[in-house]
CSV table of C-alpha atoms in Angstrom, one decimal:
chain,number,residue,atom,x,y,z
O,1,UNK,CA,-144.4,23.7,153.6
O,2,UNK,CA,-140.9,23.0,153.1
O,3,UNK,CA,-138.3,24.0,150.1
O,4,UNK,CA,-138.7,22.4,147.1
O,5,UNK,CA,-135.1,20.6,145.8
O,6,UNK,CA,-135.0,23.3,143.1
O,7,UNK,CA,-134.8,26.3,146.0
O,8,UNK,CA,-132.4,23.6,147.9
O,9,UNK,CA,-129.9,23.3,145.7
O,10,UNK,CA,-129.5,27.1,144.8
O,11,UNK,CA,-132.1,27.8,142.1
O,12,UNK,CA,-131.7,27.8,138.8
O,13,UNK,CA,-127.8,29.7,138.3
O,14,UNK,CA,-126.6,26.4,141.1
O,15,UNK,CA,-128.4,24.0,138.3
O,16,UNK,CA,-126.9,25.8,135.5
O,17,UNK,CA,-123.6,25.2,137.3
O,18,UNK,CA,-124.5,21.4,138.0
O,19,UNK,CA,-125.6,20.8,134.6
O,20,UNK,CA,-122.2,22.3,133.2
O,21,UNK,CA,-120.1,19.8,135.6
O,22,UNK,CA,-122.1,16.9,134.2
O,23,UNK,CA,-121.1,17.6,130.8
O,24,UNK,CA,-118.4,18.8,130.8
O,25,UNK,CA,-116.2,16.5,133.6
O,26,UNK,CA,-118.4,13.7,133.7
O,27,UNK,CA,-120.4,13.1,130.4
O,28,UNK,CA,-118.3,14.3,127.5
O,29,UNK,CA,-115.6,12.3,128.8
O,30,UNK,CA,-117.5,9.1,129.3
O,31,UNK,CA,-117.1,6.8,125.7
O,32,UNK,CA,-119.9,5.1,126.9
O,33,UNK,CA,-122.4,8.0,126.3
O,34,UNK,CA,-120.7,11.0,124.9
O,35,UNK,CA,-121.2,9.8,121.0
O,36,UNK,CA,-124.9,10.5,121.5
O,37,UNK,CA,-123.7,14.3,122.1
O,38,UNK,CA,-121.6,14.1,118.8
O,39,UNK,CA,-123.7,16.4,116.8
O,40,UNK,CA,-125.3,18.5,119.4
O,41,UNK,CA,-125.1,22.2,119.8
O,42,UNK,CA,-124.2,22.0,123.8
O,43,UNK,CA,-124.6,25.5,124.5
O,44,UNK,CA,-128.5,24.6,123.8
O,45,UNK,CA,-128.4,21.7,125.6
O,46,UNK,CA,-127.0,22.7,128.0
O,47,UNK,CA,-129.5,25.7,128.8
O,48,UNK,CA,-132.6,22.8,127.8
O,49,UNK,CA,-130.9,20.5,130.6
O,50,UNK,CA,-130.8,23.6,133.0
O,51,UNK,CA,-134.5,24.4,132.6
O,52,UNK,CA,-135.4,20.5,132.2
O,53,UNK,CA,-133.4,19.9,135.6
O,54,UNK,CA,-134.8,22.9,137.3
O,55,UNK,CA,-138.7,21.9,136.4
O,56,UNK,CA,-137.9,17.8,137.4
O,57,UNK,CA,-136.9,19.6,140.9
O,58,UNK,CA,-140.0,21.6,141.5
O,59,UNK,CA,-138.8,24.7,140.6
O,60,UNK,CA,-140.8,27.8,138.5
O,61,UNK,CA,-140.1,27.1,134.8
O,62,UNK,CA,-142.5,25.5,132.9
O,63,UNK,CA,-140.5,22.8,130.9
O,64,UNK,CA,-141.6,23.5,126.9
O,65,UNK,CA,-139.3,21.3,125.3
O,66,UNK,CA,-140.1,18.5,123.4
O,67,UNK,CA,-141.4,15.5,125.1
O,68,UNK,CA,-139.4,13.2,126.4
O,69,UNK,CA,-139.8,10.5,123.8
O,70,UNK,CA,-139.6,12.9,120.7
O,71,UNK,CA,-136.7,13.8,122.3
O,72,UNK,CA,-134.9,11.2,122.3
O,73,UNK,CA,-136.6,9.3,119.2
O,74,UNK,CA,-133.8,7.4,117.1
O,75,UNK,CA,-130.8,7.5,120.0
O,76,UNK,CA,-131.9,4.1,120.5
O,77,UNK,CA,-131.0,4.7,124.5
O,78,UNK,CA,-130.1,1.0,126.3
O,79,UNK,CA,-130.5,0.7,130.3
O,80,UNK,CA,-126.9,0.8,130.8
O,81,UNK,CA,-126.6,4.3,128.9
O,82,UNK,CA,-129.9,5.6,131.0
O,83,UNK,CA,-128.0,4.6,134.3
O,84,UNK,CA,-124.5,5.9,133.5
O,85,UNK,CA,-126.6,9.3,132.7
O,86,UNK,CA,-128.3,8.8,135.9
O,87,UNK,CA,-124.9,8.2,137.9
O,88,UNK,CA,-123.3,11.1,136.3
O,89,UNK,CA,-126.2,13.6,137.4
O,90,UNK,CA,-125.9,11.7,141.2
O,91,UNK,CA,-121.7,12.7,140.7
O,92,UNK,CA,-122.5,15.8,139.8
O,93,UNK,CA,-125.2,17.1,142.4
O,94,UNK,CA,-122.7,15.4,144.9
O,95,UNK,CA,-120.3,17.5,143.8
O,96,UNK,CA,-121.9,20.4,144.6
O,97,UNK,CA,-122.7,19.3,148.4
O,98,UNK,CA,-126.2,18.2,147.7
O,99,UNK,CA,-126.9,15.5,150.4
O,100,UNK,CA,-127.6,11.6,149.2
O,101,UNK,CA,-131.2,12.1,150.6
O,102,UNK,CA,-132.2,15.4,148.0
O,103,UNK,CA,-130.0,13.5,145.1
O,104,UNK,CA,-132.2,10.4,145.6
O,105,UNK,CA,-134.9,12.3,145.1
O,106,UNK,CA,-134.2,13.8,142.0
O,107,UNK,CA,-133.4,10.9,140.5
O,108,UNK,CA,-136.4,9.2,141.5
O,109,UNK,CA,-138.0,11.7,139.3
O,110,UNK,CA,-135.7,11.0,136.7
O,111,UNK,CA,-135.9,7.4,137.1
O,112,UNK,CA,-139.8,7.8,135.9
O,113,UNK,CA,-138.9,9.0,132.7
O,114,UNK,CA,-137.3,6.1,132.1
O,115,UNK,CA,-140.1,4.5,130.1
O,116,UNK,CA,-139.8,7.4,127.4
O,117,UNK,CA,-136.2,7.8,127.2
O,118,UNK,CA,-135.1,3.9,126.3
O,119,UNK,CA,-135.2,2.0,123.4
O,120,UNK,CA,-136.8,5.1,121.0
């Protein structure tokens, strides 16, 4: 059996240093999406996003967050906010020398979440 994308990329400390890129260089400085993080306590998200990232990519943690609906319940997230999300995450996996192949799949899996991320 091959490695999962989660033991590709570097485990869960690579992630943790992917998920800080996306916020910090790519998201937080996008006016397109970075009022949704206004009020948010990053640090937590941040961590949240590490583990939610490391379970979408097959890796050991057990995701225990809030579903994906409740958690975005009254953001009122359009497509073109889901897909500039989605783009940053691509950027920022590119970043760290993750090939197009291994990005495309994790955002395949992030693509079928789409359904309870929009619109709520």
């Amino acid at each position: 059996m091959g490695q999962t994308l989660y033991e590709k990329v570097g485990g869960e400390e690579a992630i943790a240093k992917v998920v800080d890129y996306f916020y910090t260089e790519l998201v937080l400085k996008d006016n397109t999406v970075n009022h949704f993080f206004k009020n948010t306590d990053m640090e937590k998200q941040r961590l949240h996003q590490t583990k939610f990232i490391s379970y979408a990519l097959g890796g050991p943690h057990t995701y225990s967050g809030q579903s994906m609906a409740k958690a975005h319940e009254g953001m009122n997230i359009q497509p073109e906010h889901f897909d500039a999300i989605a783009k940053h995450l691509h950027d920022a996996l590119a970043h760290f020398g993750v090939s197009e192949a291994d990005i495309d799949e994790a955002l395949s899996k992030v693509a079928s979440l789409r359904d309870d991320i929009l619109y709520k």
